Amino acid sequence: MTATLTTPADAVDAPAHRDGNVLRWLGGYTASMIGDSVYYIALSWAAVQTGTPSQAGVVMAVSAVPRAVLMLGGGVIADRFGPRRVVIISDTVRCAAVLAVAGLLFLTGPGLWPLAMLALVFGTVDAVFLPAVGALPARVTSRGQLARVQGMRGLGIRFASVVGGPLGGLAVAVGGAAAAFTFAGLLIALSVPLLISVRLRELPAGDGAGEGAGAVDGAEGTEVFGAGYGGAGEAVGADAGKPGDRDERVVGERGERSVHERLLGRGGGAGAAGRRGLVAGEGGKRVGRRGGRVGAVADHGERVAPEVGGGAVGPGGAAWQDLVVGLRYIRRHRVLAPLMLAIALGDLGFVGPLNVGLTLLADERGWGASGMGSVLAGFGVGAGAASLLLAVRGRVPHAGHVMVYACLGGAVAIGALAFVPGVLTAVGVALLIGLLAGLSGALCGALLQTQADPAYLGRVTAVASLVSLGLAPLSMPLSAAAIGAWGTGRVFVASAVVCGLGGVVALCARNLRRAELPT
């Protein structure tokens, strides 16, 4: 168990790029991402050297299955035990697994099985790691700085992708796969002490946004689904009193707060109060799952141990119920529901053309590998510029509108890429795509962070990650097959239409279109 440092919720905020706490988080996150890049290069090299190309492909694909299947469960774990603890444990496990395989490679030639097991472990841990990483920014900074933090995170990702590949290739060239695995493990290990030193912020009552801590069910809005953990080690889940009981209290390090006031407000919500269960009735009467009380005890604002009907719930049943409540929360949220659909359509239309489609387009036009690399570099520069803009500016006025029009503009640019006459023009169009897609993606992430109640962020991030990392890659083989049948121009236009539909969905969703980032 790791110690948890907390910062009062009402502390004076420094800009995120000057906040040592945020910078420690960013340093740990970036080190972990660079380690990931080096790991994948080492794994692919070791697999190719050990087996046939088809066997190497199977090893590289092994991690995708558990990541996709277990992602939603990983969101439940992040919400239940706290994102910081989950990220630290995940990085520790990944580091140990990578160094263990590195030791085997130094001592002997272990064959493909250890590599496949390592890929399986990585994929399983990623299913927990990714939702926790997405939920952690809300615990290290204030809501007003979350947009800037999303930009800084984007810069960290871009930096890791730029330096990770060369570092991994250099490590392989110098010492082979064993040295590359060792280097990857050390980079991941570097993130652990940095994350341990990060202080978590308390989550004040009413920290949720939009629909608040729970989705409102029914025409009269009398049923609230709340789940979450309290801030700074609050004890939560006290016995329910009579309907309308105003004396029920939650006692924490910052004193007593009235639970009654949190349960009746749509924006305040039970999630921010660390409440797990169903809340019904105008007087705040709580109806627990399966007719019992749902209690929870927060360990430094992170660990939550639910109880139902006065007894402990089995892990499987409790996790399934938390997942159902989280999915219901997203489905009934007036901003998150259309935002998830917009993200899904955008990723489905974007991933195929900018991966497989661009390779086939470059081959068709005779641009060669250098031309394709230049186009990809243009995209990377544009996406990095968008992240830098958000990191420096900190807030984009009319964020919902900007996100919508950036998505629509990016869709038009994707369709135009297949019809440009030369490589220089293609680089310019790719730069525009990167800028618009990077801006819309960063704003989508910032809106997810600020609109979702912190108690649900793990599950919200899990759904978004499942769409981006589990479903969107399916468009790559489909894009390749479609290009072979109908040509690059038609497929790029079709992909642009799919991306544009994401913008149309956001444009038609009034609450999403008018969403603002907090000041």
Short mmCIF file of C-alpha atoms in Angstrom, two decimals:
data_model
loop_
_atom_site.label_atom_id
_atom_site.label_comp_id
_atom_site.label_asym_id
_atom_site.label_seq_id
_atom_site.Cartn_x
_atom_site.Cartn_y
_atom_site.Cartn_z
CA MET A 1 0.00 0.00 0.00
CA THR A 2 1.30 3.43 -0.89
CA ALA A 3 1.03 6.55 1.22
CA THR A 4 -1.24 9.24 -0.18
CA LEU A 5 -0.40 12.93 0.10
CA THR A 6 -3.33 15.31 -0.15
CA THR A 7 -3.65 18.97 -0.94
CA PRO A 8 -6.67 20.98 0.28
CA ALA A 9 -9.26 21.56 -2.42
CA ASP A 10 -9.35 25.28 -1.71
CA ALA A 11 -5.57 25.77 -2.01
CA VAL A 12 -4.38 28.63 -4.20
CA ASP A 13 -3.78 27.25 -7.69
CA ALA A 14 -0.61 27.85 -9.65
CA PRO A 15 -0.75 27.44 -13.43
CA ALA A 16 -0.29 23.77 -14.22
CA HIS A 17 2.97 24.33 -16.11
CA ARG A 18 4.41 25.97 -12.98
CA ASP A 19 2.96 23.49 -10.49
CA GLY A 20 5.62 21.10 -9.20
CA ASN A 21 2.96 18.53 -8.37
CA VAL A 22 1.68 18.49 -11.95
CA LEU A 23 5.22 18.46 -13.34
CA ARG A 24 6.10 15.41 -11.23
CA TRP A 25 2.99 13.67 -12.56
CA LEU A 26 3.89 14.67 -16.12
CA GLY A 27 7.48 13.48 -15.67
CA GLY A 28 6.32 10.10 -14.40
CA TYR A 29 3.76 9.76 -17.17
CA THR A 30 6.24 10.73 -19.90
CA ALA A 31 8.92 8.36 -18.58
CA SER A 32 6.37 5.54 -18.59
CA MET A 33 5.30 6.35 -22.17
CA ILE A 34 8.92 6.44 -23.41
CA GLY A 35 9.46 3.10 -21.70
CA ASP A 36 6.43 1.76 -23.55
CA SER A 37 7.87 2.87 -26.90
CA VAL A 38 11.22 1.22 -26.18
CA TYR A 39 9.43 -1.93 -24.97
CA TYR A 40 7.44 -2.35 -28.20
CA ILE A 41 10.58 -1.97 -30.32
CA ALA A 42 12.42 -4.52 -28.17
CA LEU A 43 9.46 -6.93 -28.30
CA SER A 44 9.11 -6.71 -32.09
CA TRP A 45 12.86 -7.15 -32.60
CA ALA A 46 13.09 -10.12 -30.24
CA ALA A 47 10.02 -11.76 -31.81
CA VAL A 48 11.36 -11.35 -35.35
CA GLN A 49 14.78 -12.73 -34.35
CA THR A 50 13.25 -15.71 -32.52
CA GLY A 51 10.44 -16.82 -34.84
CA THR A 52 8.93 -16.36 -38.28
CA PRO A 53 7.32 -13.07 -39.36
CA SER A 54 3.84 -14.53 -38.87
CA GLN A 55 4.76 -15.73 -35.37
CA ALA A 56 6.18 -12.29 -34.57
CA GLY A 57 2.90 -10.74 -35.69
CA VAL A 58 0.97 -13.02 -33.36
CA VAL A 59 3.22 -12.05 -30.43
CA MET A 60 2.71 -8.35 -31.16
CA ALA A 61 -1.06 -8.82 -31.36
CA VAL A 62 -1.41 -10.85 -28.14
CA SER A 63 -1.64 -7.79 -25.90
CA ALA A 64 -4.58 -6.34 -27.82
CA VAL A 65 -7.04 -9.03 -26.74
CA PRO A 66 -6.91 -8.67 -22.93
CA ARG A 67 -6.65 -4.89 -23.27
CA ALA A 68 -9.91 -4.72 -25.21
CA VAL A 69 -11.76 -7.37 -23.20
CA LEU A 70 -10.78 -6.12 -19.73
CA MET A 71 -10.77 -2.34 -20.34
CA LEU A 72 -14.20 -1.65 -18.83
CA GLY A 73 -13.34 -3.67 -15.75
CA GLY A 74 -10.16 -1.63 -15.46
CA GLY A 75 -12.27 1.50 -15.20
CA VAL A 76 -14.16 0.02 -12.26
CA ILE A 77 -10.88 -0.84 -10.53
CA ALA A 78 -9.55 2.70 -11.05
CA ASP A 79 -12.70 4.22 -9.53
CA ARG A 80 -12.80 1.77 -6.63
CA PHE A 81 -9.18 1.80 -5.51
CA GLY A 82 -8.09 5.21 -6.74
CA PRO A 83 -6.28 6.04 -9.98
CA ARG A 84 -2.93 6.93 -8.41
CA ARG A 85 -2.57 3.65 -6.57
CA VAL A 86 -3.61 1.70 -9.67
CA VAL A 87 -1.11 3.52 -11.90
CA ILE A 88 1.75 2.95 -9.44
CA ILE A 89 0.99 -0.76 -9.08
CA SER A 90 0.54 -1.12 -12.86
CA ASP A 91 3.90 0.46 -13.61
CA THR A 92 5.54 -1.69 -10.94
CA VAL A 93 4.13 -4.87 -12.48
CA ARG A 94 5.12 -3.83 -16.01
CA CYS A 95 8.63 -2.97 -14.87
CA ALA A 96 9.07 -6.31 -13.10
CA ALA A 97 7.77 -8.27 -16.11
CA VAL A 98 10.04 -6.47 -18.60
CA LEU A 99 13.15 -6.84 -16.43
CA ALA A 100 12.38 -10.53 -15.87
CA VAL A 101 12.30 -11.18 -19.62
CA ALA A 102 15.46 -9.09 -20.03
CA GLY A 103 17.19 -11.35 -17.50
CA LEU A 104 16.06 -14.46 -19.40
CA LEU A 105 17.42 -13.04 -22.66
CA PHE A 106 20.77 -12.26 -21.02
CA LEU A 107 21.05 -15.80 -19.63
CA THR A 108 19.54 -17.90 -22.40
CA GLY A 109 17.44 -17.93 -25.56
CA PRO A 110 13.94 -18.48 -24.12
CA GLY A 111 12.01 -18.70 -27.40
CA LEU A 112 8.66 -17.12 -28.24
CA TRP A 113 6.65 -18.24 -25.20
CA PRO A 114 8.19 -15.80 -22.69
CA LEU A 115 7.72 -13.00 -25.21
CA ALA A 116 4.07 -13.95 -25.71
CA MET A 117 3.53 -14.12 -21.94
CA LEU A 118 5.14 -10.69 -21.55
CA ALA A 119 2.81 -9.28 -24.23
CA LEU A 120 -0.15 -10.88 -22.46
CA VAL A 121 0.86 -9.36 -19.11
CA PHE A 122 1.35 -5.95 -20.72
CA GLY A 123 -2.06 -6.06 -22.37
CA THR A 124 -3.76 -7.12 -19.15
CA VAL A 125 -2.06 -4.40 -17.11
CA ASP A 126 -2.81 -1.82 -19.81
CA ALA A 127 -6.51 -2.57 -19.39
CA VAL A 128 -6.20 -1.24 -15.83
CA PHE A 129 -3.47 1.32 -16.43
CA LEU A 130 -5.14 3.32 -19.22
CA PRO A 131 -8.41 4.15 -17.37
CA ALA A 132 -6.45 5.06 -14.24
CA VAL A 133 -4.11 7.34 -16.20
CA GLY A 134 -7.13 9.11 -17.65
CA ALA A 135 -8.73 9.58 -14.25
CA LEU A 136 -5.60 10.81 -12.46
CA PRO A 137 -5.35 14.43 -13.76
CA ALA A 138 -8.54 15.37 -11.91
CA ARG A 139 -6.80 14.38 -8.67
CA VAL A 140 -3.55 16.32 -9.22
CA THR A 141 -4.89 19.72 -10.28
CA SER A 142 -7.99 21.87 -10.10
CA ARG A 143 -10.79 21.77 -12.65
CA GLY A 144 -9.71 25.15 -13.97
CA GLN A 145 -6.30 23.73 -14.94
CA LEU A 146 -7.51 20.48 -16.48
CA ALA A 147 -7.52 21.82 -20.04
CA ARG A 148 -3.91 22.96 -19.67
CA VAL A 149 -2.99 19.58 -18.19
CA GLN A 150 -4.55 17.84 -21.21
CA GLY A 151 -2.35 19.94 -23.47
CA MET A 152 0.72 19.08 -21.38
CA ARG A 153 -0.21 15.41 -21.53
CA GLY A 154 -0.47 15.65 -25.32
CA LEU A 155 3.01 17.17 -25.44
CA GLY A 156 4.28 14.32 -23.28
CA ILE A 157 2.79 11.77 -25.66
CA ARG A 158 4.32 13.52 -28.68
CA PHE A 159 7.71 13.73 -26.99
CA ALA A 160 7.59 10.03 -26.07
CA SER A 161 6.72 9.04 -29.63
CA VAL A 162 9.54 11.18 -31.06
CA VAL A 163 12.36 10.06 -28.72
CA GLY A 164 11.14 6.57 -27.82
CA GLY A 165 11.71 5.07 -31.25
CA PRO A 166 15.31 6.26 -31.69
CA LEU A 167 16.19 5.32 -28.11
CA GLY A 168 14.74 1.84 -28.58
CA GLY A 169 16.58 1.37 -31.87
CA LEU A 170 19.84 2.55 -30.30
CA ALA A 171 19.44 0.18 -27.36
CA VAL A 172 18.82 -2.75 -29.73
CA ALA A 173 21.83 -1.78 -31.86
CA VAL A 174 24.13 -1.53 -28.84
CA GLY A 175 23.08 -4.52 -26.75
CA GLY A 176 20.32 -6.40 -28.54
CA ALA A 177 16.80 -7.05 -27.31
CA ALA A 178 17.97 -7.82 -23.75
CA ALA A 179 19.54 -4.37 -23.38
CA ALA A 180 16.46 -2.71 -24.90
CA PHE A 181 14.15 -4.53 -22.48
CA THR A 182 16.38 -3.49 -19.57
CA PHE A 183 16.32 0.13 -20.70
CA ALA A 184 12.52 0.02 -21.07
CA GLY A 185 12.14 -1.44 -17.57
CA LEU A 186 14.35 1.26 -16.05
CA LEU A 187 12.36 4.02 -17.77
CA ILE A 188 9.10 2.59 -16.44
CA ALA A 189 10.69 2.21 -13.01
CA LEU A 190 11.60 5.91 -13.08
CA SER A 191 7.90 6.80 -13.13
CA VAL A 192 7.15 5.02 -9.84
CA PRO A 193 8.97 7.34 -7.35
CA LEU A 194 7.71 10.38 -9.25
CA LEU A 195 4.11 9.21 -8.96
CA ILE A 196 4.57 8.29 -5.30
CA SER A 197 5.62 11.89 -4.62
CA VAL A 198 2.51 13.32 -6.29
CA ARG A 199 -0.01 14.88 -3.91
CA LEU A 200 -3.68 14.20 -4.48
CA ARG A 201 -6.21 16.99 -4.20
CA GLU A 202 -9.31 16.69 -2.11
CA LEU A 203 -12.54 16.38 -4.04
CA PRO A 204 -14.99 18.97 -2.68
CA ALA A 205 -18.72 18.38 -2.71
CA GLY A 206 -20.25 19.31 -6.03
CA ASP A 207 -17.04 18.76 -7.98
CA GLY A 208 -19.06 17.03 -10.66
CA ALA A 209 -20.24 18.96 -13.64
CA GLY A 210 -23.00 18.76 -16.16
CA GLU A 211 -25.29 16.05 -14.89
CA GLY A 212 -23.48 15.97 -11.55
CA ALA A 213 -22.54 12.88 -9.67
CA GLY A 214 -25.21 10.69 -11.11
CA ALA A 215 -27.50 10.42 -14.06
CA VAL A 216 -31.06 11.51 -13.41
CA ASP A 217 -33.66 8.88 -14.16
CA GLY A 218 -37.31 9.55 -14.81
CA ALA A 219 -39.29 12.62 -15.81
CA GLU A 220 -39.25 14.09 -12.33
CA GLY A 221 -35.55 13.36 -11.80
CA THR A 222 -36.05 11.69 -8.44
CA GLU A 223 -33.61 8.80 -8.84
CA VAL A 224 -29.89 9.55 -8.77
CA PHE A 225 -27.21 6.99 -9.46
CA GLY A 226 -24.16 7.94 -7.43
CA ALA A 227 -20.86 6.19 -6.99
CA GLY A 228 -17.45 7.32 -5.89
CA TYR A 229 -14.95 8.09 -3.21
CA GLY A 230 -14.67 10.99 -0.84
CA GLY A 231 -11.81 13.44 -0.71
CA ALA A 232 -8.92 13.45 1.77
CA GLY A 233 -9.84 10.29 3.64
CA GLU A 234 -13.50 10.99 4.33
CA ALA A 235 -15.47 8.19 5.90
CA VAL A 236 -18.44 7.62 3.62
CA GLY A 237 -21.51 5.45 3.53
CA ALA A 238 -23.03 6.31 6.90
CA ASP A 239 -26.33 4.68 7.74
CA ALA A 240 -29.31 6.21 6.00
CA GLY A 241 -31.75 8.01 8.23
CA LYS A 242 -35.40 8.65 7.73
CA PRO A 243 -36.61 10.22 4.49
CA GLY A 244 -35.65 13.87 4.63
CA ASP A 245 -33.21 13.37 7.48
CA ARG A 246 -31.02 16.50 7.50
CA ASP A 247 -28.70 15.35 10.27
CA GLU A 248 -26.82 12.65 8.37
CA ARG A 249 -23.17 13.61 8.23
CA VAL A 250 -19.96 12.56 6.54
CA VAL A 251 -16.96 13.07 8.77
CA GLY A 252 -13.58 13.65 7.14
CA GLU A 253 -10.33 15.44 7.76
CA ARG A 254 -11.92 18.74 6.84
CA GLY A 255 -14.83 18.38 9.23
CA GLU A 256 -18.51 17.64 8.78
CA ARG A 257 -20.52 18.30 5.68
CA SER A 258 -24.22 17.75 5.26
CA VAL A 259 -24.92 14.77 3.03
CA HIS A 260 -28.51 15.91 2.64
CA GLU A 261 -27.42 18.99 0.71
CA ARG A 262 -25.32 16.87 -1.64
CA LEU A 263 -28.01 14.35 -2.38
CA LEU A 264 -30.72 16.79 -3.41
CA GLY A 265 -28.70 18.94 -5.86
CA ARG A 266 -28.38 17.70 -9.44
CA GLY A 267 -24.97 19.28 -9.79
CA GLY A 268 -23.58 18.33 -6.37
CA GLY A 269 -24.28 14.66 -6.51
CA ALA A 270 -23.70 11.64 -4.40
CA GLY A 271 -20.54 10.67 -6.27
CA ALA A 272 -18.57 13.63 -4.96
CA ALA A 273 -19.65 12.69 -1.46
CA GLY A 274 -18.22 9.22 -1.91
CA ARG A 275 -21.66 7.64 -2.11
CA ARG A 276 -22.14 4.25 -3.74
CA GLY A 277 -25.65 3.16 -4.48
CA LEU A 278 -29.00 4.40 -5.58
CA VAL A 279 -30.53 7.54 -4.15
CA ALA A 280 -34.27 8.01 -4.51
CA GLY A 281 -36.88 10.45 -3.28
CA GLU A 282 -36.98 14.17 -2.75
CA GLY A 283 -35.94 13.79 0.88
CA GLY A 284 -32.70 11.98 0.04
CA LYS A 285 -33.97 8.51 0.97
CA ARG A 286 -31.37 5.97 -0.08
CA VAL A 287 -32.34 2.71 -1.67
CA GLY A 288 -29.24 0.49 -1.69
CA ARG A 289 -28.43 -2.09 -4.25
CA ARG A 290 -30.46 -5.25 -3.69
CA GLY A 291 -32.50 -3.38 -1.12
CA GLY A 292 -29.62 -2.82 1.25
CA ARG A 293 -27.24 -0.11 2.29
CA VAL A 294 -24.24 0.61 0.14
CA GLY A 295 -21.47 1.86 2.38
CA ALA A 296 -17.88 2.64 1.68
CA VAL A 297 -14.78 3.57 3.59
CA ALA A 298 -12.19 5.67 1.80
CA ASP A 299 -8.52 5.05 2.51
CA HIS A 300 -6.94 8.47 2.02
CA GLY A 301 -9.64 9.28 -0.50
CA GLU A 302 -8.78 6.33 -2.73
CA ARG A 303 -9.71 2.85 -1.55
CA VAL A 304 -13.42 2.06 -1.44
CA ALA A 305 -14.87 -1.12 0.06
CA PRO A 306 -18.60 -1.34 -0.65
CA GLU A 307 -21.12 -3.23 1.48
CA VAL A 308 -24.62 -4.29 0.53
CA GLY A 309 -27.32 -5.18 2.98
CA GLY A 310 -24.90 -4.91 5.85
CA GLY A 311 -22.58 -7.58 4.45
CA ALA A 312 -19.63 -7.60 2.11
CA VAL A 313 -20.36 -7.98 -1.57
CA GLY A 314 -18.47 -10.53 -3.60
CA PRO A 315 -15.87 -8.91 -5.87
CA GLY A 316 -17.52 -10.07 -9.08
CA GLY A 317 -21.00 -8.89 -8.19
CA ALA A 318 -19.85 -5.53 -6.85
CA ALA A 319 -17.65 -4.85 -9.88
CA TRP A 320 -20.44 -5.75 -12.29
CA GLN A 321 -22.88 -3.46 -10.49
CA ASP A 322 -20.35 -0.62 -10.51
CA LEU A 323 -19.82 -1.14 -14.23
CA VAL A 324 -23.56 -1.10 -14.96
CA VAL A 325 -24.01 2.07 -12.90
CA GLY A 326 -21.08 3.70 -14.71
CA LEU A 327 -22.41 2.82 -18.16
CA ARG A 328 -25.84 4.06 -17.18
CA TYR A 329 -24.30 7.28 -15.94
CA ILE A 330 -22.60 7.88 -19.29
CA ARG A 331 -25.71 6.95 -21.30
CA ARG A 332 -27.91 9.42 -19.41
CA HIS A 333 -25.40 12.25 -19.21
CA ARG A 334 -26.36 15.13 -21.49
CA VAL A 335 -22.77 15.92 -22.45
CA LEU A 336 -20.84 12.66 -22.06
CA ALA A 337 -23.25 10.50 -24.08
CA PRO A 338 -23.02 12.50 -27.35
CA LEU A 339 -19.33 13.16 -26.69
CA MET A 340 -18.60 9.42 -26.55
CA LEU A 341 -20.47 8.91 -29.84
CA ALA A 342 -18.56 11.78 -31.45
CA ILE A 343 -15.22 10.32 -30.25
CA ALA A 344 -16.16 6.88 -31.62
CA LEU A 345 -17.08 8.21 -35.06
CA GLY A 346 -14.04 10.47 -35.20
CA ASP A 347 -11.61 7.66 -34.33
CA LEU A 348 -13.25 5.18 -36.71
CA GLY A 349 -12.90 7.62 -39.59
CA PHE A 350 -9.43 8.83 -38.63
CA VAL A 351 -7.39 5.75 -37.71
CA GLY A 352 -7.67 3.84 -40.99
CA PRO A 353 -6.71 6.59 -43.48
CA LEU A 354 -3.88 7.99 -41.33
CA ASN A 355 -2.29 4.56 -40.88
CA VAL A 356 -2.82 1.96 -43.59
CA GLY A 357 -4.44 4.42 -46.01
CA LEU A 358 -1.53 6.85 -45.96
CA THR A 359 0.96 4.06 -46.69
CA LEU A 360 -1.05 2.90 -49.69
CA LEU A 361 -1.55 6.49 -50.87
CA ALA A 362 2.19 7.19 -50.72
CA ASP A 363 2.91 4.02 -52.69
CA GLU A 364 0.26 4.89 -55.28
CA ARG A 365 1.55 8.44 -55.80
CA GLY A 366 5.23 7.45 -55.82
CA TRP A 367 6.12 9.55 -52.78
CA GLY A 368 8.30 6.81 -51.36
CA ALA A 369 9.13 6.18 -47.72
CA SER A 370 10.67 9.62 -47.29
CA GLY A 371 7.53 11.31 -48.62
CA MET A 372 5.32 9.28 -46.34
CA GLY A 373 7.59 10.13 -43.41
CA SER A 374 7.34 13.82 -44.27
CA VAL A 375 3.55 13.65 -44.33
CA LEU A 376 3.54 11.89 -40.94
CA ALA A 377 5.95 14.51 -39.60
CA GLY A 378 3.57 17.25 -40.76
CA PHE A 379 0.75 15.59 -38.89
CA GLY A 380 2.87 15.26 -35.77
CA VAL A 381 3.93 18.91 -35.87
CA GLY A 382 0.30 20.00 -36.21
CA ALA A 383 -0.89 17.81 -33.35
CA GLY A 384 2.00 19.00 -31.17
CA ALA A 385 1.16 22.63 -31.93
CA ALA A 386 -2.44 22.04 -30.84
CA SER A 387 -1.29 20.50 -27.55
CA LEU A 388 1.15 23.37 -27.00
CA LEU A 389 -1.60 25.91 -27.65
CA LEU A 390 -3.84 24.34 -25.02
CA ALA A 391 -0.96 23.93 -22.54
CA VAL A 392 0.05 27.60 -22.81
CA ARG A 393 -3.38 29.17 -23.12
CA GLY A 394 -5.00 26.97 -20.50
CA ARG A 395 -8.55 27.59 -21.60
CA VAL A 396 -10.31 27.82 -24.95
CA PRO A 397 -13.49 29.94 -24.91
CA HIS A 398 -16.56 28.23 -26.33
CA ALA A 399 -14.81 24.87 -26.09
CA GLY A 400 -17.82 22.91 -27.36
CA HIS A 401 -18.15 25.02 -30.49
CA VAL A 402 -14.39 24.97 -31.16
CA MET A 403 -14.30 21.19 -30.78
CA VAL A 404 -17.22 20.78 -33.21
CA TYR A 405 -15.77 22.98 -35.94
CA ALA A 406 -12.27 21.56 -35.51
CA CYS A 407 -13.72 18.09 -36.01
CA LEU A 408 -15.64 19.15 -39.12
CA GLY A 409 -12.64 20.98 -40.55
CA GLY A 410 -10.38 18.01 -39.89
CA ALA A 411 -12.85 15.73 -41.69
CA VAL A 412 -12.73 17.95 -44.80
CA ALA A 413 -8.92 17.93 -44.69
CA ILE A 414 -8.82 14.12 -44.45
CA GLY A 415 -10.98 13.83 -47.55
CA ALA A 416 -8.78 16.35 -49.41
CA LEU A 417 -5.54 14.50 -48.61
CA ALA A 418 -6.21 11.84 -51.24
CA PHE A 419 -6.51 14.44 -54.03
CA VAL A 420 -3.50 16.72 -53.44
CA PRO A 421 -1.08 16.91 -56.40
CA GLY A 422 2.30 16.59 -54.67
CA VAL A 423 4.08 15.65 -51.50
CA LEU A 424 4.66 19.23 -50.33
CA THR A 425 0.95 19.99 -50.54
CA ALA A 426 0.24 16.71 -48.76
CA VAL A 427 2.56 17.76 -45.92
CA GLY A 428 0.65 21.03 -45.57
CA VAL A 429 -2.70 19.25 -45.53
CA ALA A 430 -1.37 16.72 -43.00
CA LEU A 431 -0.19 19.58 -40.79
CA LEU A 432 -3.71 21.04 -40.93
CA ILE A 433 -5.19 17.64 -40.10
CA GLY A 434 -2.85 17.29 -37.13
CA LEU A 435 -3.66 20.77 -35.88
CA LEU A 436 -7.45 20.33 -36.13
CA ALA A 437 -7.52 16.71 -34.98
CA GLY A 438 -5.12 17.48 -32.14
CA LEU A 439 -7.22 20.44 -31.04
CA SER A 440 -10.51 18.54 -31.18
CA GLY A 441 -8.95 15.52 -29.43
CA ALA A 442 -7.45 17.62 -26.65
CA LEU A 443 -10.76 19.44 -26.13
CA CYS A 444 -12.62 16.12 -26.07
CA GLY A 445 -10.25 14.94 -23.34
CA ALA A 446 -10.62 18.18 -21.39
CA LEU A 447 -14.41 18.04 -21.62
CA LEU A 448 -14.39 14.42 -20.44
CA GLN A 449 -12.28 15.46 -17.46
CA THR A 450 -14.39 18.46 -16.50
CA GLN A 451 -17.89 17.16 -17.27
CA ALA A 452 -17.56 13.74 -15.61
CA ASP A 453 -17.90 13.43 -11.87
CA PRO A 454 -14.50 12.41 -10.46
CA ALA A 455 -16.09 9.30 -8.96
CA TYR A 456 -16.81 8.01 -12.48
CA LEU A 457 -13.67 9.15 -14.31
CA GLY A 458 -12.10 5.69 -14.39
CA ARG A 459 -15.16 4.18 -16.04
CA VAL A 460 -15.64 7.18 -18.34
CA THR A 461 -12.00 6.98 -19.46
CA ALA A 462 -12.30 3.20 -19.88
CA VAL A 463 -15.17 3.60 -22.35
CA ALA A 464 -13.30 6.28 -24.31
CA SER A 465 -10.10 4.16 -24.33
CA LEU A 466 -12.02 1.08 -25.45
CA VAL A 467 -13.38 3.02 -28.41
CA SER A 468 -9.98 4.45 -29.38
CA LEU A 469 -7.76 1.42 -28.68
CA GLY A 470 -10.20 -1.47 -29.04
CA LEU A 471 -12.67 -0.61 -31.79
CA ALA A 472 -11.01 2.06 -33.95
CA PRO A 473 -8.02 -0.17 -34.96
CA LEU A 474 -10.54 -2.50 -36.62
CA SER A 475 -10.89 0.16 -39.30
CA MET A 476 -7.32 -0.44 -40.51
CA PRO A 477 -7.85 -3.83 -42.21
CA LEU A 478 -11.24 -2.62 -43.44
CA SER A 479 -9.63 0.48 -44.95
CA ALA A 480 -6.96 -1.61 -46.68
CA ALA A 481 -9.56 -3.97 -48.15
CA ALA A 482 -11.78 -1.07 -49.23
CA ILE A 483 -8.88 0.74 -50.92
CA GLY A 484 -8.06 -2.42 -52.84
CA ALA A 485 -11.67 -2.63 -54.03
CA TRP A 486 -12.62 1.03 -54.62
CA GLY A 487 -9.42 3.08 -54.59
CA THR A 488 -7.88 5.56 -52.17
CA GLY A 489 -9.97 8.58 -53.17
CA ARG A 490 -13.34 7.02 -52.39
CA VAL A 491 -12.15 5.46 -49.14
CA PHE A 492 -10.63 8.72 -47.88
CA VAL A 493 -13.86 10.53 -48.71
CA ALA A 494 -15.90 7.85 -46.91
CA SER A 495 -13.62 8.12 -43.89
CA ALA A 496 -14.00 11.90 -43.95
CA VAL A 497 -17.78 11.46 -43.93
CA VAL A 498 -17.55 9.20 -40.86
CA CYS A 499 -15.36 11.76 -39.08
CA GLY A 500 -17.75 14.51 -40.11
CA LEU A 501 -20.66 12.58 -38.63
CA GLY A 502 -18.90 12.83 -35.28
CA GLY A 503 -18.86 16.60 -35.66
CA VAL A 504 -22.51 16.61 -36.70
CA VAL A 505 -23.45 14.59 -33.61
CA ALA A 506 -21.66 17.12 -31.41
CA LEU A 507 -23.22 20.01 -33.32
CA CYS A 508 -26.73 18.63 -32.82
CA ALA A 509 -26.21 17.95 -29.10
CA ARG A 510 -27.12 21.28 -27.55
CA ASN A 511 -25.45 20.69 -24.17
CA LEU A 512 -22.22 19.47 -25.76
CA ARG A 513 -22.17 22.27 -28.30
CA ARG A 514 -22.50 24.85 -25.54
CA ALA A 515 -20.10 23.14 -23.12
CA GLU A 516 -17.42 25.38 -21.59
CA LEU A 517 -14.18 24.63 -19.82
CA PRO A 518 -14.01 25.94 -16.23
CA THR A 519 -12.04 29.07 -15.49
#
